[in-house]
Amino acid sequence: MVRDAEGDGGGKTLAGAQTLVRGLDVMMAVAANARSLVQLSEVLGLTRSTTHRLATTLVEQRFLNFTPRVGYSLGPKLLELGHLASRQMNLPRIAHDYLLALSLDTGDTVHLGILDGDRALYLDKVQGSRRIEISSRIGERQPLRSTGIGKALLLDRREDELATVYQREGREWPGYRVDFETWMDRMRDYATKGYAYDLEENEDRIRCVAAPIRDASNKIIGSISVSSAAQYMDDARMKAL
């Protein structure tokens, strides 16, 4: 239970953390079947005004629903987050043995990634047997337009969405060497073929081949890539991979 204290001298950081904890407490109380403002206020030991302010913010952010004469209930945002959390936890576990087998078969480094906001999030990495160091790390978030993992995640996107990605990342990473028209032509080709390349675009002298992972409804939920030094990744080998 969180007491209704407006501040304890701990500064903005502590106050923000306290507000966050209070918000989480509100959601947990609703999950435990506290429905009305009065019930929530009593369970949490907060004033009604504070409870109402917290609950209203959670409703605005879709973490809670509010129905007149019924009260509060858990909102759709929690369903979305639960689905994403489940997918992120299960996908690496299911995929890891396949990543390992692919790395052993090719001798190359294999990555697993998902879309995380407007970045590619690396969930797993199996280092290849070649004496090559690829700088990627598990948990790292990388751009979409320059990585094989990222481009594979975009293969079903409309052209206007692709243009938005390119332009947004152009503001954040202005040194990208592939111009917009060339990139769009490549993305159209990748979408037709069902795989994508990184042609030393994200890291010097590193090339990779990537492909999307699809769920039962054919929606892209992740991607996998095989990466190596350019000397081991000429055009013929990339096509074979």
PDB file of N, CA and C in Angstrom, residues 23-100:
ATOM      1  N   GLY A  23       0.514   4.491  -9.750  1.00  0.00           N
ATOM      2  CA  GLY A  23      -0.234   4.068 -10.925  1.00  0.00           C
ATOM      3  C   GLY A  23      -0.291   2.556 -11.058  1.00  0.00           C
ATOM      4  N   LEU A  24       0.844   1.900 -10.796  1.00  0.00           N
ATOM      5  CA  LEU A  24       0.872   0.434 -10.837  1.00  0.00           C
ATOM      6  C   LEU A  24      -0.035  -0.159  -9.763  1.00  0.00           C
ATOM      7  N   ASP A  25      -0.043   0.478  -8.592  1.00  0.00           N
ATOM      8  CA  ASP A  25      -0.921   0.009  -7.518  1.00  0.00           C
ATOM      9  C   ASP A  25      -2.393   0.114  -7.922  1.00  0.00           C
ATOM     10  N   VAL A  26      -2.739   1.194  -8.623  1.00  0.00           N
ATOM     11  CA  VAL A  26      -4.123   1.346  -9.098  1.00  0.00           C
ATOM     12  C   VAL A  26      -4.491   0.200 -10.028  1.00  0.00           C
ATOM     13  N   MET A  27      -3.610  -0.112 -10.978  1.00  0.00           N
ATOM     14  CA  MET A  27      -3.908  -1.217 -11.901  1.00  0.00           C
ATOM     15  C   MET A  27      -4.030  -2.545 -11.172  1.00  0.00           C
ATOM     16  N   MET A  28      -3.152  -2.787 -10.213  1.00  0.00           N
ATOM     17  CA  MET A  28      -3.217  -4.033  -9.455  1.00  0.00           C
ATOM     18  C   MET A  28      -4.500  -4.110  -8.631  1.00  0.00           C
ATOM     19  N   ALA A  29      -4.962  -2.982  -8.094  1.00  0.00           N
ATOM     20  CA  ALA A  29      -6.210  -2.972  -7.334  1.00  0.00           C
ATOM     21  C   ALA A  29      -7.398  -3.274  -8.233  1.00  0.00           C
ATOM     22  N   VAL A  30      -7.392  -2.697  -9.436  1.00  0.00           N
ATOM     23  CA  VAL A  30      -8.466  -2.991 -10.389  1.00  0.00           C
ATOM     24  C   VAL A  30      -8.428  -4.469 -10.768  1.00  0.00           C
ATOM     25  N   ALA A  31      -7.240  -5.006 -10.956  1.00  0.00           N
ATOM     26  CA  ALA A  31      -7.115  -6.431 -11.283  1.00  0.00           C
ATOM     27  C   ALA A  31      -7.650  -7.304 -10.155  1.00  0.00           C
ATOM     28  N   ALA A  32      -7.564  -6.787  -8.917  1.00  0.00           N
ATOM     29  CA  ALA A  32      -8.059  -7.532  -7.749  1.00  0.00           C
ATOM     30  C   ALA A  32      -9.540  -7.262  -7.489  1.00  0.00           C
ATOM     31  N   ASN A  33     -10.202  -6.602  -8.464  1.00  0.00           N
ATOM     32  CA  ASN A  33     -11.657  -6.421  -8.458  1.00  0.00           C
ATOM     33  C   ASN A  33     -12.137  -5.178  -7.724  1.00  0.00           C
ATOM     34  N   ALA A  34     -11.270  -4.226  -7.456  1.00  0.00           N
ATOM     35  CA  ALA A  34     -11.721  -2.918  -6.982  1.00  0.00           C
ATOM     36  C   ALA A  34     -12.201  -2.132  -8.203  1.00  0.00           C
ATOM     37  N   ARG A  35     -13.453  -1.768  -8.214  1.00  0.00           N
ATOM     38  CA  ARG A  35     -14.039  -1.185  -9.425  1.00  0.00           C
ATOM     39  C   ARG A  35     -14.340   0.309  -9.311  1.00  0.00           C
ATOM     40  N   SER A  36     -14.847   0.733  -8.161  1.00  0.00           N
ATOM     41  CA  SER A  36     -15.269   2.125  -8.031  1.00  0.00           C
ATOM     42  C   SER A  36     -14.142   2.985  -7.489  1.00  0.00           C
ATOM     43  N   LEU A  37     -14.299   4.304  -7.638  1.00  0.00           N
ATOM     44  CA  LEU A  37     -13.318   5.238  -7.108  1.00  0.00           C
ATOM     45  C   LEU A  37     -13.212   5.107  -5.593  1.00  0.00           C
ATOM     46  N   VAL A  38     -14.339   4.903  -4.925  1.00  0.00           N
ATOM     47  CA  VAL A  38     -14.341   4.750  -3.479  1.00  0.00           C
ATOM     48  C   VAL A  38     -13.548   3.516  -3.070  1.00  0.00           C
ATOM     49  N   GLN A  39     -13.784   2.409  -3.752  1.00  0.00           N
ATOM     50  CA  GLN A  39     -13.060   1.175  -3.435  1.00  0.00           C
ATOM     51  C   GLN A  39     -11.564   1.343  -3.646  1.00  0.00           C
ATOM     52  N   LEU A  40     -11.198   1.935  -4.770  1.00  0.00           N
ATOM     53  CA  LEU A  40      -9.778   2.137  -5.065  1.00  0.00           C
ATOM     54  C   LEU A  40      -9.124   3.030  -4.017  1.00  0.00           C
ATOM     55  N   SER A  41      -9.796   4.110  -3.659  1.00  0.00           N
ATOM     56  CA  SER A  41      -9.266   5.027  -2.668  1.00  0.00           C
ATOM     57  C   SER A  41      -9.042   4.333  -1.329  1.00  0.00           C
ATOM     58  N   GLU A  42      -9.999   3.496  -0.940  1.00  0.00           N
ATOM     59  CA  GLU A  42      -9.882   2.792   0.335  1.00  0.00           C
ATOM     60  C   GLU A  42      -8.775   1.742   0.307  1.00  0.00           C
ATOM     61  N   VAL A  43      -8.711   0.979  -0.767  1.00  0.00           N
ATOM     62  CA  VAL A  43      -7.706  -0.073  -0.875  1.00  0.00           C
ATOM     63  C   VAL A  43      -6.293   0.506  -0.877  1.00  0.00           C
ATOM     64  N   LEU A  44      -6.122   1.621  -1.558  1.00  0.00           N
ATOM     65  CA  LEU A  44      -4.786   2.186  -1.747  1.00  0.00           C
ATOM     66  C   LEU A  44      -4.390   3.169  -0.654  1.00  0.00           C
ATOM     67  N   GLY A  45      -5.362   3.616   0.147  1.00  0.00           N
ATOM     68  CA  GLY A  45      -5.043   4.591   1.174  1.00  0.00           C
ATOM     69  C   GLY A  45      -4.716   5.959   0.612  1.00  0.00           C
ATOM     70  N   LEU A  46      -5.319   6.282  -0.520  1.00  0.00           N
ATOM     71  CA  LEU A  46      -5.109   7.575  -1.166  1.00  0.00           C
ATOM     72  C   LEU A  46      -6.392   8.397  -1.094  1.00  0.00           C
ATOM     73  N   THR A  47      -6.268   9.712  -1.199  1.00  0.00           N
ATOM     74  CA  THR A  47      -7.458  10.546  -1.287  1.00  0.00           C
ATOM     75  C   THR A  47      -8.175  10.265  -2.598  1.00  0.00           C
ATOM     76  N   ARG A  48      -9.455  10.602  -2.624  1.00  0.00           N
ATOM     77  CA  ARG A  48     -10.219  10.360  -3.849  1.00  0.00           C
ATOM     78  C   ARG A  48      -9.697  11.208  -5.005  1.00  0.00           C
ATOM     79  N   SER A  49      -9.265  12.419  -4.729  1.00  0.00           N
ATOM     80  CA  SER A  49      -8.768  13.280  -5.807  1.00  0.00           C
ATOM     81  C   SER A  49      -7.495  12.711  -6.425  1.00  0.00           C
ATOM     82  N   THR A  50      -6.593  12.221  -5.566  1.00  0.00           N
ATOM     83  CA  THR A  50      -5.363  11.610  -6.079  1.00  0.00           C
ATOM     84  C   THR A  50      -5.677  10.345  -6.853  1.00  0.00           C
ATOM     85  N   THR A  51      -6.557   9.520  -6.311  1.00  0.00           N
ATOM     86  CA  THR A  51      -6.944   8.274  -6.978  1.00  0.00           C
ATOM     87  C   THR A  51      -7.582   8.566  -8.323  1.00  0.00           C
ATOM     88  N   HIS A  52      -8.463   9.564  -8.355  1.00  0.00           N
ATOM     89  CA  HIS A  52      -9.137   9.920  -9.612  1.00  0.00           C
ATOM     90  C   HIS A  52      -8.135  10.416 -10.642  1.00  0.00           C
ATOM     91  N   ARG A  53      -7.176  11.225 -10.218  1.00  0.00           N
ATOM     92  CA  ARG A  53      -6.168  11.739 -11.142  1.00  0.00           C
ATOM     93  C   ARG A  53      -5.342  10.602 -11.745  1.00  0.00           C
ATOM     94  N   LEU A  54      -4.913   9.678 -10.913  1.00  0.00           N
ATOM     95  CA  LEU A  54      -4.137   8.540 -11.410  1.00  0.00           C
ATOM     96  C   LEU A  54      -4.958   7.669 -12.352  1.00  0.00           C
ATOM     97  N   ALA A  55      -6.193   7.351 -11.943  1.00  0.00           N
ATOM     98  CA  ALA A  55      -7.042   6.478 -12.751  1.00  0.00           C
ATOM     99  C   ALA A  55      -7.375   7.124 -14.090  1.00  0.00           C
ATOM    100  N   THR A  56      -7.627   8.431 -14.081  1.00  0.00           N
ATOM    101  CA  THR A  56      -7.950   9.137 -15.331  1.00  0.00           C
ATOM    102  C   THR A  56      -6.783   9.073 -16.306  1.00  0.00           C
ATOM    103  N   THR A  57      -5.564   9.264 -15.792  1.00  0.00           N
ATOM    104  CA  THR A  57      -4.384   9.165 -16.658  1.00  0.00           C
ATOM    105  C   THR A  57      -4.250   7.766 -17.244  1.00  0.00           C
ATOM    106  N   LEU A  58      -4.499   6.745 -16.439  1.00  0.00           N
ATOM    107  CA  LEU A  58      -4.404   5.361 -16.921  1.00  0.00           C
ATOM    108  C   LEU A  58      -5.476   5.058 -17.961  1.00  0.00           C
ATOM    109  N   VAL A  59      -6.650   5.644 -17.797  1.00  0.00           N
ATOM    110  CA  VAL A  59      -7.707   5.482 -18.809  1.00  0.00           C
ATOM    111  C   VAL A  59      -7.290   6.158 -20.111  1.00  0.00           C
ATOM    112  N   GLU A  60      -6.728   7.363 -20.014  1.00  0.00           N
ATOM    113  CA  GLU A  60      -6.282   8.093 -21.210  1.00  0.00           C
ATOM    114  C   GLU A  60      -5.219   7.313 -21.972  1.00  0.00           C
ATOM    115  N   GLN A  61      -4.364   6.596 -21.230  1.00  0.00           N
ATOM    116  CA  GLN A  61      -3.294   5.822 -21.854  1.00  0.00           C
ATOM    117  C   GLN A  61      -3.719   4.390 -22.195  1.00  0.00           C
ATOM    118  N   ARG A  62      -5.003   4.069 -21.971  1.00  0.00           N
ATOM    119  CA  ARG A  62      -5.603   2.779 -22.332  1.00  0.00           C
ATOM    120  C   ARG A  62      -5.137   1.622 -21.455  1.00  0.00           C
ATOM    121  N   PHE A  63      -4.553   1.932 -20.289  1.00  0.00           N
ATOM    122  CA  PHE A  63      -4.222   0.867 -19.348  1.00  0.00           C
ATOM    123  C   PHE A  63      -5.452   0.450 -18.532  1.00  0.00           C
ATOM    124  N   LEU A  64      -6.417   1.343 -18.434  1.00  0.00           N
ATOM    125  CA  LEU A  64      -7.688   1.045 -17.784  1.00  0.00           C
ATOM    126  C   LEU A  64      -8.832   1.474 -18.680  1.00  0.00           C
ATOM    127  N   ASN A  65      -9.980   0.860 -18.488  1.00  0.00           N
ATOM    128  CA  ASN A  65     -11.249   1.310 -19.067  1.00  0.00           C
ATOM    129  C   ASN A  65     -12.114   1.879 -17.953  1.00  0.00           C
ATOM    130  N   PHE A  66     -12.994   2.822 -18.297  1.00  0.00           N
ATOM    131  CA  PHE A  66     -13.980   3.290 -17.328  1.00  0.00           C
ATOM    132  C   PHE A  66     -15.357   3.294 -17.979  1.00  0.00           C
ATOM    133  N   THR A  67     -16.305   2.631 -17.335  1.00  0.00           N
ATOM    134  CA  THR A  67     -17.685   2.574 -17.804  1.00  0.00           C
ATOM    135  C   THR A  67     -18.583   3.167 -16.726  1.00  0.00           C
ATOM    136  N   PRO A  68     -19.372   4.197 -17.056  1.00  0.00           N
ATOM    137  CA  PRO A  68     -20.271   4.780 -16.053  1.00  0.00           C
ATOM    138  C   PRO A  68     -21.182   3.722 -15.429  1.00  0.00           C
ATOM    139  N   ARG A  69     -21.390   3.837 -14.122  1.00  0.00           N
ATOM    140  CA  ARG A  69     -22.240   2.951 -13.319  1.00  0.00           C
ATOM    141  C   ARG A  69     -21.683   1.525 -13.212  1.00  0.00           C
ATOM    142  N   VAL A  70     -20.548   1.272 -13.846  1.00  0.00           N
ATOM    143  CA  VAL A  70     -19.891  -0.034 -13.726  1.00  0.00           C
ATOM    144  C   VAL A  70     -18.548   0.118 -13.024  1.00  0.00           C
ATOM    145  N   GLY A  71     -17.784   1.114 -13.455  1.00  0.00           N
ATOM    146  CA  GLY A  71     -16.507   1.378 -12.832  1.00  0.00           C
ATOM    147  C   GLY A  71     -15.324   1.063 -13.730  1.00  0.00           C
ATOM    148  N   TYR A  72     -14.190   0.822 -13.104  1.00  0.00           N
ATOM    149  CA  TYR A  72     -12.944   0.619 -13.825  1.00  0.00           C
ATOM    150  C   TYR A  72     -12.706  -0.862 -14.122  1.00  0.00           C
ATOM    151  N   SER A  73     -12.032  -1.102 -15.234  1.00  0.00           N
ATOM    152  CA  SER A  73     -11.589  -2.446 -15.593  1.00  0.00           C
ATOM    153  C   SER A  73     -10.260  -2.319 -16.320  1.00  0.00           C
ATOM    154  N   LEU A  74      -9.539  -3.428 -16.434  1.00  0.00           N
ATOM    155  CA  LEU A  74      -8.259  -3.400 -17.129  1.00  0.00           C
ATOM    156  C   LEU A  74      -8.455  -3.083 -18.608  1.00  0.00           C
ATOM    157  N   GLY A  75      -7.529  -2.314 -19.163  1.00  0.00           N
ATOM    158  CA  GLY A  75      -7.691  -1.815 -20.520  1.00  0.00           C
ATOM    159  C   GLY A  75      -6.949  -2.604 -21.577  1.00  0.00           C
ATOM    160  N   PRO A  76      -7.191  -2.252 -22.843  1.00  0.00           N
ATOM    161  CA  PRO A  76      -6.616  -3.000 -23.968  1.00  0.00           C
ATOM    162  C   PRO A  76      -5.106  -2.884 -24.082  1.00  0.00           C
ATOM    163  N   LYS A  77      -4.533  -1.808 -23.539  1.00  0.00           N
ATOM    164  CA  LYS A  77      -3.080  -1.658 -23.629  1.00  0.00           C
ATOM    165  C   LYS A  77      -2.367  -2.789 -22.910  1.00  0.00           C
ATOM    166  N   LEU A  78      -2.956  -3.272 -21.822  1.00  0.00           N
ATOM    167  CA  LEU A  78      -2.340  -4.374 -21.087  1.00  0.00           C
ATOM    168  C   LEU A  78      -2.373  -5.663 -21.901  1.00  0.00           C
ATOM    169  N   LEU A  79      -3.432  -5.858 -22.677  1.00  0.00           N
ATOM    170  CA  LEU A  79      -3.491  -7.022 -23.561  1.00  0.00           C
ATOM    171  C   LEU A  79      -2.386  -6.949 -24.610  1.00  0.00           C
ATOM    172  N   GLU A  80      -2.198  -5.759 -25.175  1.00  0.00           N
ATOM    173  CA  GLU A  80      -1.165  -5.578 -26.187  1.00  0.00           C
ATOM    174  C   GLU A  80       0.224  -5.848 -25.604  1.00  0.00           C
ATOM    175  N   LEU A  81       0.473  -5.292 -24.418  1.00  0.00           N
ATOM    176  CA  LEU A  81       1.779  -5.489 -23.794  1.00  0.00           C
ATOM    177  C   LEU A  81       1.993  -6.950 -23.406  1.00  0.00           C
ATOM    178  N   GLY A  82       0.928  -7.590 -22.925  1.00  0.00           N
ATOM    179  CA  GLY A  82       1.049  -9.003 -22.575  1.00  0.00           C
ATOM    180  C   GLY A  82       1.375  -9.852 -23.781  1.00  0.00           C
ATOM    181  N   HIS A  83       0.741  -9.529 -24.913  1.00  0.00           N
ATOM    182  CA  HIS A  83       1.014 -10.272 -26.143  1.00  0.00           C
ATOM    183  C   HIS A  83       2.461 -10.065 -26.583  1.00  0.00           C
ATOM    184  N   LEU A  84       2.912  -8.807 -26.534  1.00  0.00           N
ATOM    185  CA  LEU A  84       4.285  -8.520 -26.942  1.00  0.00           C
ATOM    186  C   LEU A  84       5.287  -9.180 -26.010  1.00  0.00           C
ATOM    187  N   ALA A  85       5.020  -9.135 -24.712  1.00  0.00           N
ATOM    188  CA  ALA A  85       5.934  -9.760 -23.752  1.00  0.00           C
ATOM    189  C   ALA A  85       6.013 -11.256 -23.970  1.00  0.00           C
ATOM    190  N   SER A  86       4.861 -11.871 -24.230  1.00  0.00           N
ATOM    191  CA  SER A  86       4.825 -13.314 -24.463  1.00  0.00           C
ATOM    192  C   SER A  86       5.617 -13.668 -25.711  1.00  0.00           C
ATOM    193  N   ARG A  87       5.421 -12.868 -26.763  1.00  0.00           N
ATOM    194  CA  ARG A  87       6.122 -13.138 -28.019  1.00  0.00           C
ATOM    195  C   ARG A  87       7.623 -12.960 -27.859  1.00  0.00           C
ATOM    196  N   GLN A  88       8.024 -11.902 -27.156  1.00  0.00           N
ATOM    197  CA  GLN A  88       9.443 -11.648 -26.979  1.00  0.00           C
ATOM    198  C   GLN A  88      10.110 -12.722 -26.130  1.00  0.00           C
ATOM    199  N   MET A  89       9.393 -13.248 -25.165  1.00  0.00           N
ATOM    200  CA  MET A  89       9.973 -14.286 -24.321  1.00  0.00           C
ATOM    201  C   MET A  89      10.015 -15.633 -25.036  1.00  0.00           C
ATOM    202  N   ASN A  90       8.975 -15.934 -25.813  1.00  0.00           N
ATOM    203  CA  ASN A  90       8.887 -17.248 -26.445  1.00  0.00           C
ATOM    204  C   ASN A  90       9.736 -17.342 -27.709  1.00  0.00           C
ATOM    205  N   LEU A  91       9.795 -16.284 -28.488  1.00  0.00           N
ATOM    206  CA  LEU A  91      10.488 -16.348 -29.773  1.00  0.00           C
ATOM    207  C   LEU A  91      11.965 -16.721 -29.625  1.00  0.00           C
ATOM    208  N   PRO A  92      12.732 -16.096 -28.745  1.00  0.00           N
ATOM    209  CA  PRO A  92      14.142 -16.512 -28.602  1.00  0.00           C
ATOM    210  C   PRO A  92      14.280 -17.966 -28.154  1.00  0.00           C
ATOM    211  N   ARG A  93      13.413 -18.387 -27.256  1.00  0.00           N
ATOM    212  CA  ARG A  93      13.497 -19.770 -26.760  1.00  0.00           C
ATOM    213  C   ARG A  93      13.248 -20.765 -27.891  1.00  0.00           C
ATOM    214  N   ILE A  94      12.222 -20.496 -28.693  1.00  0.00           N
ATOM    215  CA  ILE A  94      11.882 -21.406 -29.790  1.00  0.00           C
ATOM    216  C   ILE A  94      12.943 -21.352 -30.889  1.00  0.00           C
ATOM    217  N   ALA A  95      13.451 -20.153 -31.143  1.00  0.00           N
ATOM    218  CA  ALA A  95      14.332 -19.963 -32.300  1.00  0.00           C
ATOM    219  C   ALA A  95      15.781 -20.357 -32.055  1.00  0.00           C
ATOM    220  N   HIS A  96      16.210 -20.405 -30.795  1.00  0.00           N
ATOM    221  CA  HIS A  96      17.645 -20.497 -30.528  1.00  0.00           C
ATOM    222  C   HIS A  96      18.307 -21.715 -31.172  1.00  0.00           C
ATOM    223  N   ASP A  97      17.669 -22.877 -31.086  1.00  0.00           N
ATOM    224  CA  ASP A  97      18.280 -24.078 -31.663  1.00  0.00           C
ATOM    225  C   ASP A  97      18.422 -23.945 -33.177  1.00  0.00           C
ATOM    226  N   TYR A  98      17.493 -23.250 -33.812  1.00  0.00           N
ATOM    227  CA  TYR A  98      17.585 -23.043 -35.259  1.00  0.00           C
ATOM    228  C   TYR A  98      18.716 -22.059 -35.587  1.00  0.00           C
ATOM    229  N   LEU A  99      18.861 -21.037 -34.753  1.00  0.00           N
ATOM    230  CA  LEU A  99      19.975 -20.109 -34.950  1.00  0.00           C
ATOM    231  C   LEU A  99      21.309 -20.834 -34.824  1.00  0.00           C
ATOM    232  N   LEU A 100      21.403 -21.682 -33.818  1.00  0.00           N
ATOM    233  CA  LEU A 100      22.635 -22.436 -33.590  1.00  0.00           C
ATOM    234  C   LEU A 100      22.940 -23.354 -34.763  1.00  0.00           C
TER     235      LEU A 100
END
